[in-house]
Amino acid sequence: GAVVSQHPSWVICKSGTSVKIECRSLDFQATTMFWYRQFPKQSLMLMATSNEGSKATYEQGVEKDKFLINHASLTLSTLTVTSAHPEDSSFYICSARLTRSSYNEQFFGPGTRLTVL
Amino acid sequence: GIQVEQSPPDLILQEGANSTLRCNFSDSVNNLQWFHQNPWGQLINLFYIPSGTKQNGRLSATTVATERYSLLYISSSQTTDSGVYFCAITDGSSNTGKLIFGQGTTLQVKP
């Protein structure tokens, strides 16, 4: 159990276009999902916390107008990279938090590799 | 903020060897997880272990929360164990659930 999917797995787009990435928890409900960014040979960097039914909380230095997050249901969060530029090229990974009582584990999607030309 | 340090940064093993990866953290934690990131980028959950010891096949982990460290043991390593191993924690003073990742240990297992 505890499977998280992401779509698309990779995307190539032209500079100036917008790209939407979907993150779904397939077999559990997640009131909280997280979006991370990872550059080659580096660790994961948290971008934002996505809360179902409310606004996302962004980490310091992350542009909320560039990275739009919508968590419209208990199984779906979306990240839209608006007006993408080459420096936005990266590996984007989402996670969903499975919470039961004091148990609080995160499960990760397979990631989306974004290349902006 | 809370710091997470992993060691060693890189590790090369011969197939069949054992290894120990370490994760130190600077403050109390609510949650500690170990992950293996495979060559395709997928993070695979290995252990959810805020305290105590767990074992799963050739892997085991121990977290000593009072001394602020966790260890991941890999026994009889296989080439498929290659990849990056991450330790991640949630700050004990926060209820946001945000995971803070260490820099990872890159493991290469040679046949």
Short mmCIF file of C-alpha atoms in Angstrom, two decimals:
data_model
loop_
_atom_site.label_atom_id
_atom_site.label_comp_id
_atom_site.label_asym_id
_atom_site.label_seq_id
_atom_site.Cartn_x
_atom_site.Cartn_y
_atom_site.Cartn_z
CA GLY A 1 0.00 0.00 0.00
CA ALA A 2 0.85 3.72 0.19
CA VAL A 3 1.46 4.36 -3.48
CA VAL A 4 1.96 7.84 -4.91
CA SER A 5 1.91 8.54 -8.63
CA GLN A 6 3.12 11.52 -10.61
CA HIS A 7 2.29 12.58 -14.11
CA PRO A 8 3.98 13.25 -16.42
CA SER A 9 7.23 11.43 -15.68
CA TRP A 10 9.10 13.75 -18.00
CA VAL A 11 8.29 16.86 -20.00
CA ILE A 12 10.16 19.07 -22.44
CA CYS A 13 8.74 22.51 -23.10
CA LYS A 14 9.66 25.80 -24.67
CA SER A 15 10.63 28.79 -22.59
CA GLY A 16 7.60 30.86 -21.60
CA THR A 17 5.09 28.02 -21.48
CA SER A 18 3.40 26.64 -18.38
CA VAL A 19 3.66 23.04 -17.22
CA LYS A 20 1.32 21.23 -14.85
CA ILE A 21 2.47 18.25 -12.80
CA GLU A 22 -0.03 16.01 -11.00
CA CYS A 23 0.58 14.10 -7.79
CA ARG A 24 -1.90 11.46 -6.67
CA SER A 25 -2.11 9.25 -3.61
CA LEU A 26 -3.58 6.05 -5.06
CA ASP A 27 -4.58 4.02 -2.03
CA PHE A 28 -4.85 6.50 0.82
CA GLN A 29 -6.11 9.97 1.50
CA ALA A 30 -3.60 12.70 2.12
CA THR A 31 -4.58 16.01 3.65
CA THR A 32 -0.98 17.10 3.26
CA MET A 33 1.31 16.69 0.29
CA PHE A 34 4.73 18.17 -0.30
CA TRP A 35 6.61 19.32 -3.37
CA TYR A 36 10.38 19.00 -3.66
CA ARG A 37 12.96 19.95 -6.20
CA GLN A 38 16.21 18.11 -6.78
CA PHE A 39 19.19 19.21 -8.83
CA PRO A 40 21.71 16.67 -10.15
CA LYS A 41 23.81 15.05 -7.43
CA GLN A 42 22.12 17.11 -4.72
CA SER A 43 19.63 16.41 -1.99
CA LEU A 44 15.92 17.16 -2.07
CA MET A 45 14.88 20.72 -1.37
CA LEU A 46 11.37 21.32 -0.04
CA MET A 47 9.50 23.87 -2.11
CA ALA A 48 6.08 23.95 -0.50
CA THR A 49 3.53 22.19 1.66
CA SER A 50 0.21 21.54 -0.03
CA ASN A 51 -2.83 21.39 2.26
CA GLU A 52 -6.16 20.08 1.05
CA GLY A 53 -8.72 22.84 0.88
CA SER A 54 -6.37 25.67 1.81
CA LYS A 55 -3.49 27.66 0.44
CA ALA A 56 -0.08 26.11 0.09
CA THR A 57 2.75 27.13 2.38
CA TYR A 58 5.90 28.03 0.49
CA GLU A 59 9.46 27.75 1.73
CA GLN A 60 11.61 30.84 1.88
CA GLY A 61 12.92 31.84 -1.53
CA VAL A 62 10.30 29.92 -3.53
CA GLU A 63 8.22 32.17 -5.78
CA LYS A 64 4.56 31.38 -5.14
CA ASP A 65 3.47 33.11 -8.35
CA LYS A 66 5.82 30.96 -10.41
CA PHE A 67 5.04 27.66 -8.72
CA LEU A 68 1.27 27.44 -8.32
CA ILE A 69 0.00 24.66 -6.10
CA ASN A 70 -3.57 23.39 -5.91
CA HIS A 71 -4.70 20.62 -3.55
CA ALA A 72 -8.31 20.25 -4.61
CA SER A 73 -9.02 16.81 -3.18
CA LEU A 74 -7.66 14.38 -0.62
CA THR A 75 -5.85 12.43 -3.34
CA LEU A 76 -4.63 15.06 -5.79
CA SER A 77 -2.21 17.97 -5.67
CA THR A 78 -0.95 19.83 -8.72
CA LEU A 79 2.12 21.96 -9.27
CA THR A 80 2.07 24.39 -12.18
CA VAL A 81 5.33 25.94 -13.27
CA THR A 82 4.25 29.17 -14.91
CA SER A 83 6.22 30.88 -17.69
CA ALA A 84 8.95 28.30 -17.40
CA HIS A 85 12.54 29.25 -18.13
CA PRO A 86 15.65 27.09 -18.56
CA GLU A 87 16.66 27.66 -14.94
CA ASP A 88 13.43 25.91 -13.89
CA SER A 89 14.71 22.70 -15.45
CA SER A 90 14.95 20.19 -12.63
CA PHE A 91 13.59 16.98 -11.13
CA TYR A 92 10.35 17.66 -9.26
CA ILE A 93 9.16 15.13 -6.68
CA CYS A 94 5.98 15.08 -4.65
CA SER A 95 5.20 13.22 -1.47
CA ALA A 96 2.02 12.45 0.42
CA ARG A 97 1.78 12.09 4.16
CA LEU A 98 0.06 9.05 5.58
CA THR A 99 -1.16 9.90 9.05
CA ARG A 100 -2.62 7.54 11.62
CA SER A 101 -2.58 8.62 15.26
CA SER A 102 1.07 9.38 16.02
CA TYR A 103 2.26 7.56 12.89
CA ASN A 104 3.32 10.03 10.25
CA GLU A 105 5.17 8.65 7.23
CA GLN A 106 5.72 10.23 3.85
CA PHE A 107 5.61 8.35 0.55
CA PHE A 108 7.09 9.72 -2.62
CA GLY A 109 6.04 9.83 -6.23
CA PRO A 110 8.45 8.74 -8.96
CA GLY A 111 9.29 12.31 -9.92
CA THR A 112 8.91 14.49 -13.00
CA ARG A 113 11.92 15.52 -15.01
CA LEU A 114 11.32 18.99 -16.51
CA THR A 115 13.50 20.34 -19.30
CA VAL A 116 12.85 23.88 -20.49
CA LEU A 117 14.43 24.77 -23.82
CA GLY B 1 17.10 25.22 12.19
CA ILE B 2 17.69 21.55 12.75
CA GLN B 3 20.65 20.08 10.89
CA VAL B 4 20.95 16.60 9.39
CA GLU B 5 24.35 15.19 8.54
CA GLN B 6 25.01 11.91 6.81
CA SER B 7 28.26 10.00 6.58
CA PRO B 8 30.11 8.86 4.66
CA PRO B 9 29.20 10.93 1.57
CA ASP B 10 30.42 8.19 -0.75
CA LEU B 11 30.95 4.48 -0.27
CA ILE B 12 32.26 1.81 -2.61
CA LEU B 13 31.79 -1.84 -1.67
CA GLN B 14 32.49 -5.18 -3.16
CA GLU B 15 29.42 -7.35 -3.56
CA GLY B 16 28.81 -9.34 -0.41
CA ALA B 17 30.32 -6.79 1.96
CA ASN B 18 28.52 -5.17 4.88
CA SER B 19 28.22 -1.45 5.54
CA THR B 20 26.93 1.06 8.06
CA LEU B 21 25.54 4.47 7.11
CA ARG B 22 25.13 7.13 9.75
CA CYS B 23 22.72 10.01 10.20
CA ASN B 24 23.29 12.65 12.89
CA PHE B 25 20.72 15.30 13.74
CA SER B 26 21.09 18.37 15.88
CA ASP B 27 17.81 18.43 17.82
CA SER B 28 14.84 16.32 18.86
CA VAL B 29 12.82 14.74 16.06
CA ASN B 30 9.27 13.50 15.64
CA ASN B 31 9.96 11.34 12.67
CA LEU B 32 12.97 9.78 10.98
CA GLN B 33 12.86 7.98 7.68
CA TRP B 34 15.49 6.24 5.57
CA PHE B 35 15.11 6.19 1.79
CA HIS B 36 16.92 4.63 -1.14
CA GLN B 37 16.86 6.68 -4.33
CA ASN B 38 17.28 4.39 -7.29
CA PRO B 39 18.99 5.40 -10.56
CA TRP B 40 15.63 6.51 -12.01
CA GLY B 41 15.08 8.94 -9.16
CA GLN B 42 12.37 7.08 -7.26
CA LEU B 43 12.64 7.32 -3.49
CA ILE B 44 11.89 4.00 -1.88
CA ASN B 45 10.87 3.94 1.76
CA LEU B 46 13.22 1.74 3.74
CA PHE B 47 12.36 2.50 7.34
CA TYR B 48 10.11 4.75 9.38
CA ILE B 49 12.11 4.75 12.60
CA PRO B 50 11.85 7.69 15.02
CA SER B 51 13.30 5.39 17.69
CA GLY B 52 14.31 1.80 18.27
CA THR B 53 15.49 -0.92 15.91
CA LYS B 54 13.86 -2.47 12.86
CA GLN B 55 14.92 -5.10 10.38
CA ASN B 56 13.77 -5.88 6.88
CA GLY B 57 15.69 -8.63 5.15
CA ARG B 58 19.31 -7.62 4.65
CA LEU B 59 18.63 -4.12 5.93
CA SER B 60 18.24 -2.95 9.48
CA ALA B 61 18.14 0.41 11.19
CA THR B 62 18.60 1.76 14.67
CA THR B 63 17.70 5.21 15.95
CA VAL B 64 18.93 6.43 19.32
CA ALA B 65 16.85 9.57 19.67
CA THR B 66 18.42 10.64 22.98
CA GLU B 67 21.85 10.67 21.35
CA ARG B 68 20.55 12.12 18.09
CA TYR B 69 21.70 9.60 15.56
CA SER B 70 20.44 6.79 13.38
CA LEU B 71 22.31 3.97 11.66
CA LEU B 72 21.38 2.00 8.56
CA TYR B 73 23.01 -1.39 8.19
CA ILE B 74 23.30 -3.16 4.86
CA SER B 75 24.48 -6.74 5.00
CA SER B 76 25.65 -8.94 2.14
CA SER B 77 25.39 -6.03 -0.28
CA GLN B 78 24.24 -6.58 -3.86
CA THR B 79 24.75 -4.50 -6.98
CA THR B 80 21.07 -3.55 -6.83
CA ASP B 81 21.75 -1.80 -3.53
CA SER B 82 23.64 0.89 -5.45
CA GLY B 83 22.16 4.37 -5.33
CA VAL B 84 21.78 7.22 -2.90
CA TYR B 85 20.59 6.66 0.65
CA PHE B 86 18.87 9.56 2.36
CA CYS B 87 18.01 10.12 5.97
CA ALA B 88 15.19 12.62 6.59
CA ILE B 89 13.70 13.95 9.81
CA THR B 90 10.85 16.11 11.00
CA ASP B 91 11.66 18.70 13.59
CA GLY B 92 10.40 17.73 17.04
CA SER B 93 9.34 21.31 17.76
CA SER B 94 7.15 21.51 14.65
CA ASN B 95 3.88 19.84 13.69
CA THR B 96 4.09 20.70 10.00
CA GLY B 97 5.36 17.27 9.03
CA LYS B 98 8.04 18.76 6.79
CA LEU B 99 10.91 16.39 6.13
CA ILE B 100 14.43 17.77 6.27
CA PHE B 101 16.83 15.71 4.20
CA GLY B 102 20.48 15.00 4.76
CA GLN B 103 22.88 15.27 1.84
CA GLY B 104 22.81 11.54 1.26
CA THR B 105 25.32 8.70 0.99
CA THR B 106 26.09 7.50 -2.52
CA LEU B 107 26.69 3.78 -2.48
CA GLN B 108 28.28 1.86 -5.31
CA VAL B 109 28.38 -1.93 -5.05
CA LYS B 110 30.78 -3.56 -7.46
CA PRO B 111 30.28 -7.12 -8.74
#
